[in-house]
Amino acid sequence: MKQKIVIKVQMTCGKCRTKALKIAAKTYGAISVAIEGSDKDQVVVIGEGVDSANLACSLRKKFCYAAILKVEEVKEKKEEKEKKEEKKPPEPKCPTFSMCHQYPQFPMYCEPMYCEPVRGPYSSDGGCFIM
């Protein structure tokens, strides 16, 4: 069971934030660690089997103040994973797909009933393409 733990810690500088992230990352079961909040004073730890009281105690040793704001279960979004799996590649617009794309070097024009090549730089109508 993944859980999200948010702990408020007094951090005044970037060095303090780095120390708090290191302490939180060393805890057993931590998967991801981040800093949130308007004042960047909240450490967010997501993991499996993380002891929130032990984490708060180790942060108190370093920063003298650490309060657990919330501990909640993280629910994975299975619906989005299922939707990604259900997506199929688009169907070709031309019914004779193999005929249209038999010679990919020439630009093709496809209609529902037949396929014919479009004039391109390699067409043989006798014009000079250098000028």
Coordinates of N, CA and C in Angstrom, one line a residue:
M1 N 0.8 -1.2 0.0 CA 0.0 0.0 0.0 C 0.9 1.2 0.0
K2 N 0.8 2.0 -1.1 CA 1.5 3.3 -1.1 C 0.9 4.3 -0.3
Q3 N 1.7 5.1 0.4 CA 1.1 6.2 1.2 C 1.9 7.5 0.9
K4 N 1.2 8.6 1.1 CA 1.8 9.9 0.9 C 1.8 10.6 2.3
I5 N 3.0 11.0 2.7 CA 3.2 11.6 4.0 C 3.7 13.1 3.8
V6 N 3.0 14.0 4.4 CA 3.4 15.4 4.3 C 3.8 15.9 5.7
I7 N 5.0 16.4 5.8 CA 5.6 16.9 7.1 C 6.0 18.3 6.9
K8 N 5.6 19.1 7.9 CA 6.0 20.5 7.9 C 7.3 20.7 8.7
V9 N 8.3 21.3 8.1 CA 9.6 21.4 8.7 C 10.1 22.9 8.5
Q10 N 10.7 23.5 9.5 CA 11.3 24.8 9.4 C 12.6 24.8 8.5
M11 N 12.4 25.3 7.3 CA 13.6 25.3 6.4 C 13.7 26.7 5.9
T12 N 14.9 27.4 6.1 CA 15.0 28.8 5.8 C 15.9 29.0 4.5
C13 N 16.7 28.0 4.2 CA 17.6 28.1 3.1 C 17.6 26.9 2.2
G14 N 18.3 27.0 1.1 CA 18.4 25.8 0.2 C 19.2 24.7 0.8
K15 N 20.2 25.0 1.6 CA 21.0 24.0 2.2 C 20.1 23.1 3.2
C16 N 19.3 23.8 3.9 CA 18.4 23.1 4.8 C 17.4 22.2 4.1
R17 N 16.9 22.7 2.9 CA 16.0 21.9 2.1 C 16.7 20.6 1.6
T18 N 17.9 20.8 1.2 CA 18.7 19.6 0.7 C 18.9 18.6 1.8
K19 N 19.2 19.1 3.0 CA 19.4 18.1 4.1 C 18.1 17.4 4.4
A20 N 17.0 18.1 4.4 CA 15.7 17.5 4.7 C 15.4 16.4 3.6
L21 N 15.7 16.7 2.4 CA 15.4 15.8 1.3 C 16.3 14.5 1.4
K22 N 17.6 14.7 1.9 CA 18.5 13.6 2.1 C 18.0 12.7 3.2
I23 N 17.5 13.3 4.3 CA 17.0 12.5 5.4 C 15.8 11.7 5.0
A24 N 14.9 12.4 4.3 CA 13.7 11.7 3.8 C 13.9 10.6 2.8
A25 N 14.9 10.8 2.0 CA 15.2 9.8 0.9 C 15.9 8.6 1.5
K26 N 16.6 8.7 2.7 CA 17.2 7.6 3.3 C 16.3 6.7 4.1
T27 N 15.0 7.1 4.3 CA 14.1 6.3 5.1 C 13.7 5.1 4.3
Y28 N 13.4 4.0 5.0 CA 13.1 2.7 4.4 C 11.7 2.8 3.7
G29 N 11.7 2.4 2.4 CA 10.4 2.4 1.7 C 10.1 3.6 0.9
A30 N 10.9 4.7 1.0 CA 10.6 5.9 0.2 C 10.9 5.7 -1.3
I31 N 9.8 6.1 -2.0 CA 9.9 6.0 -3.5 C 10.3 7.3 -4.1
S32 N 9.6 8.4 -3.7 CA 9.8 9.7 -4.2 C 9.7 10.7 -3.0
V33 N 10.6 11.7 -3.1 CA 10.6 12.8 -2.1 C 10.6 14.1 -2.8
A34 N 9.8 15.1 -2.3 CA 9.7 16.4 -2.9 C 9.4 17.4 -1.8
I35 N 9.6 18.7 -2.2 CA 9.3 19.8 -1.3 C 8.1 20.6 -1.9
E36 N 7.1 20.8 -1.1 CA 5.9 21.6 -1.6 C 5.6 22.7 -0.6
G37 N 4.5 23.4 -0.9 CA 4.1 24.4 0.0 C 4.4 25.8 -0.6
S38 N 3.7 26.8 -0.1 CA 3.9 28.2 -0.6 C 5.3 28.7 -0.1
D39 N 5.7 28.3 1.1 CA 7.0 28.7 1.6 C 8.1 27.7 1.4
K40 N 7.7 26.6 0.7 CA 8.6 25.4 0.5 C 9.1 24.9 1.8
D41 N 8.1 24.7 2.7 CA 8.4 24.2 4.1 C 7.8 22.9 4.4
Q42 N 7.3 22.2 3.3 CA 6.7 20.9 3.5 C 7.4 19.8 2.7
V43 N 7.8 18.7 3.4 CA 8.4 17.6 2.8 C 7.4 16.5 2.5
V44 N 7.3 16.1 1.2 CA 6.3 15.1 0.8 C 7.1 13.8 0.4
V45 N 6.7 12.8 1.1 CA 7.3 11.5 0.9 C 6.3 10.5 0.4
I46 N 6.5 9.8 -0.7 CA 5.6 8.8 -1.2 C 6.4 7.5 -1.2
G47 N 5.8 6.5 -0.6 CA 6.5 5.2 -0.5 C 5.6 4.1 0.1
E48 N 6.1 2.9 0.2 CA 5.5 1.8 0.7 C 6.1 1.4 2.1
G49 N 5.4 1.3 3.1 CA 5.9 0.9 4.4 C 6.7 2.0 5.1
V50 N 6.6 3.2 4.8 CA 7.3 4.3 5.4 C 6.8 4.6 6.8
D51 N 7.6 4.6 7.8 CA 7.2 4.9 9.2 C 7.2 6.4 9.3
S52 N 6.0 7.0 9.4 CA 5.9 8.5 9.4 C 6.4 9.1 10.8
A53 N 6.2 8.4 11.9 CA 6.6 8.8 13.2 C 8.2 8.8 13.2
N54 N 8.8 7.8 12.7 CA 10.2 7.7 12.7 C 10.8 8.8 11.8
L55 N 10.2 9.0 10.6 CA 10.6 10.1 9.7 C 10.6 11.4 10.4
A56 N 9.5 11.7 11.1 CA 9.3 13.0 11.8 C 10.3 13.1 12.9
C57 N 10.6 12.0 13.6 CA 11.6 12.1 14.7 C 13.0 12.4 14.1
S58 N 13.4 11.8 13.0 CA 14.7 12.0 12.4 C 14.8 13.4 11.9
L59 N 13.7 14.0 11.4 CA 13.7 15.4 10.9 C 13.8 16.4 12.1
R60 N 13.2 16.0 13.2 CA 13.2 16.8 14.4 C 14.6 16.9 15.0
K61 N 15.4 15.8 14.9 CA 16.8 15.8 15.4 C 17.6 16.8 14.7
K62 N 17.4 17.0 13.4 CA 18.2 18.0 12.6 C 17.6 19.4 12.6
F63 N 16.3 19.5 12.6 CA 15.7 20.8 12.4 C 14.9 21.3 13.6
C64 N 14.8 20.6 14.7 CA 14.1 20.9 16.0 C 12.6 21.1 15.9
Y65 N 12.1 21.1 14.7 CA 10.6 21.2 14.5 C 10.2 20.5 13.3
A66 N 9.3 19.5 13.5 CA 8.7 18.8 12.4 C 7.3 18.3 12.8
A67 N 6.3 18.6 12.0 CA 5.0 18.2 12.4 C 4.4 17.5 11.2
I68 N 3.7 16.3 11.5 CA 3.1 15.5 10.5 C 1.8 16.2 10.1
L69 N 1.6 16.7 8.9 CA 0.4 17.3 8.5 C -0.7 16.3 8.0
K70 N -0.3 15.3 7.2 CA -1.2 14.3 6.8 C -0.5 13.1 6.3
V71 N -1.2 12.0 6.4 CA -0.8 10.7 5.9 C -2.0 10.1 5.2
E72 N -1.9 9.9 3.9 CA -3.0 9.4 3.1 C -2.5 8.3 2.2
E73 N -3.5 7.5 1.8 CA -3.2 6.4 0.8 C -3.2 6.9 -0.6
V74 N -2.2 6.5 -1.4 CA -2.2 6.9 -2.8 C -2.9 5.8 -3.6
K75 N -3.9 6.3 -4.4 CA -4.6 5.4 -5.2 C -4.1 5.5 -6.6
E76 N -3.7 4.4 -7.3 CA -3.2 4.4 -8.6 C -4.4 4.6 -9.6
K77 N -4.2 5.3 -10.7 CA -5.2 5.5 -11.7 C -5.2 4.4 -12.7
K78 N -6.1 3.4 -12.4 CA -6.1 2.2 -13.3 C -6.9 2.5 -14.6
E79 N -7.8 3.5 -14.5 CA -8.6 3.8 -15.6 C -7.8 4.4 -16.8
E80 N -6.8 5.2 -16.4 CA -6.0 5.8 -17.5 C -5.1 4.7 -18.1
K81 N -4.7 3.8 -17.4 CA -3.8 2.7 -17.9 C -4.7 1.9 -18.9
E82 N -5.9 1.6 -18.5 CA -6.8 0.8 -19.4 C -7.1 1.5 -20.7
K83 N -7.3 2.8 -20.6 CA -7.6 3.6 -21.8 C -6.4 3.6 -22.7
K84 N -5.2 3.7 -22.2 CA -4.0 3.7 -23.1 C -3.9 2.4 -23.8
E85 N -4.2 1.3 -23.1 CA -4.1 0.0 -23.7 C -5.2 -0.2 -24.8
E86 N -6.3 0.4 -24.7 CA -7.4 0.2 -25.6 C -7.2 1.0 -26.9
K87 N -6.3 1.9 -27.0 CA -6.1 2.7 -28.2 C -5.6 1.8 -29.3
K88 N -6.2 1.9 -30.5 CA -5.8 1.2 -31.6 C -5.2 2.1 -32.7
P89 N -4.4 1.6 -33.5 CA -3.8 2.4 -34.6 C -4.9 2.8 -35.5
P90 N -4.8 4.0 -36.1 CA -5.8 4.5 -37.1 C -5.9 3.6 -38.3
E91 N -7.1 3.4 -38.8 CA -7.3 2.6 -40.0 C -6.9 3.4 -41.2
P92 N -6.4 2.8 -42.3 CA -6.0 3.6 -43.5 C -7.3 4.1 -44.2
K93 N -7.2 5.3 -44.8 CA -8.3 5.9 -45.5 C -8.5 5.3 -46.8
C94 N -7.5 4.7 -47.4 CA -7.6 4.1 -48.7 C -7.9 2.6 -48.6
P95 N -8.9 2.1 -49.3 CA -9.2 0.6 -49.1 C -8.1 -0.2 -49.7
T96 N -7.4 0.2 -50.7 CA -6.3 -0.5 -51.3 C -5.0 0.0 -50.8
F97 N -4.8 -0.2 -49.5 CA -3.7 0.4 -48.8 C -2.4 -0.1 -49.3
S98 N -2.3 -1.4 -49.7 CA -1.0 -1.9 -50.2 C -0.7 -1.3 -51.5
M99 N -1.7 -1.0 -52.3 CA -1.4 -0.4 -53.7 C -1.0 1.0 -53.5
C100 N -1.6 1.8 -52.6 CA -1.2 3.2 -52.4 C 0.2 3.3 -52.0
H101 N 0.6 2.4 -51.1 CA 1.9 2.6 -50.4 C 2.9 1.6 -50.9
Q102 N 2.7 1.1 -52.1 CA 3.7 0.2 -52.7 C 5.0 0.9 -53.1
Y103 N 4.9 2.1 -53.6 CA 6.0 2.9 -54.0 C 6.0 4.2 -53.1
P104 N 6.6 4.2 -51.9 CA 6.5 5.3 -51.0 C 7.3 6.5 -51.4
Q105 N 8.3 6.4 -52.4 CA 9.1 7.5 -52.8 C 8.3 8.5 -53.6
F106 N 7.2 8.1 -54.2 CA 6.3 9.0 -55.0 C 5.1 9.4 -54.2
P107 N 4.8 10.7 -54.2 CA 3.6 11.2 -53.5 C 2.4 10.6 -54.1
M108 N 1.4 10.2 -53.3 CA 0.2 9.5 -53.8 C -1.0 10.3 -53.4
Y109 N -2.1 10.2 -54.2 CA -3.4 10.8 -54.0 C -4.3 9.6 -53.9
C110 N -5.0 9.5 -52.7 CA -5.9 8.3 -52.5 C -7.3 8.8 -52.4
E111 N -8.2 8.0 -53.1 CA -9.6 8.2 -53.1 C -10.2 6.9 -52.7
P112 N -11.5 6.8 -52.3 CA -12.0 5.5 -51.8 C -12.0 4.5 -52.9
M113 N -12.1 4.8 -54.2 CA -12.2 3.7 -55.2 C -10.9 3.4 -55.9
Y114 N -10.0 4.4 -56.0 CA -8.8 4.1 -56.8 C -7.7 5.0 -56.2
C115 N -6.5 4.7 -56.7 CA -5.3 5.4 -56.3 C -4.5 5.8 -57.5
E116 N -4.1 7.0 -57.5 CA -3.2 7.5 -58.6 C -2.1 8.4 -58.1
P117 N -1.0 8.4 -58.7 CA 0.1 9.2 -58.3 C -0.1 10.7 -58.6
V118 N 0.4 11.5 -57.7 CA 0.3 13.0 -57.9 C 1.6 13.4 -58.5
R119 N 1.6 14.4 -59.4 CA 2.8 14.9 -60.0 C 3.8 15.4 -59.0
G120 N 5.0 15.0 -59.1 CA 6.0 15.4 -58.1 C 7.3 15.8 -58.8
P121 N 8.4 16.0 -58.1 CA 9.6 16.4 -58.7 C 10.2 15.3 -59.6
Y122 N 9.8 14.0 -59.5 CA 10.3 13.0 -60.2 C 9.4 12.5 -61.3
S123 N 8.3 13.3 -61.6 CA 7.4 12.8 -62.6 C 8.0 13.0 -64.0
S124 N 7.6 12.2 -65.0 CA 8.2 12.2 -66.3 C 7.3 12.9 -67.3
D125 N 7.0 14.1 -67.1 CA 6.2 14.9 -68.1 C 7.0 15.7 -69.0
G126 N 8.4 15.6 -68.9 CA 9.2 16.2 -69.9 C 9.7 17.6 -69.5
G127 N 9.2 18.1 -68.3 CA 9.6 19.5 -67.9 C 11.0 19.5 -67.2
C128 N 11.6 20.7 -67.2 CA 12.9 20.8 -66.6 C 12.7 21.3 -65.2
F129 N 13.3 20.6 -64.2 CA 13.1 20.9 -62.8 C 14.3 21.7 -62.2
I130 N 15.3 21.9 -63.0 CA 16.5 22.6 -62.5 C 16.2 24.1 -62.4
M131 N 15.5 24.7 -63.3 CA 15.3 26.1 -63.2 C 14.1 26.4 -62.5

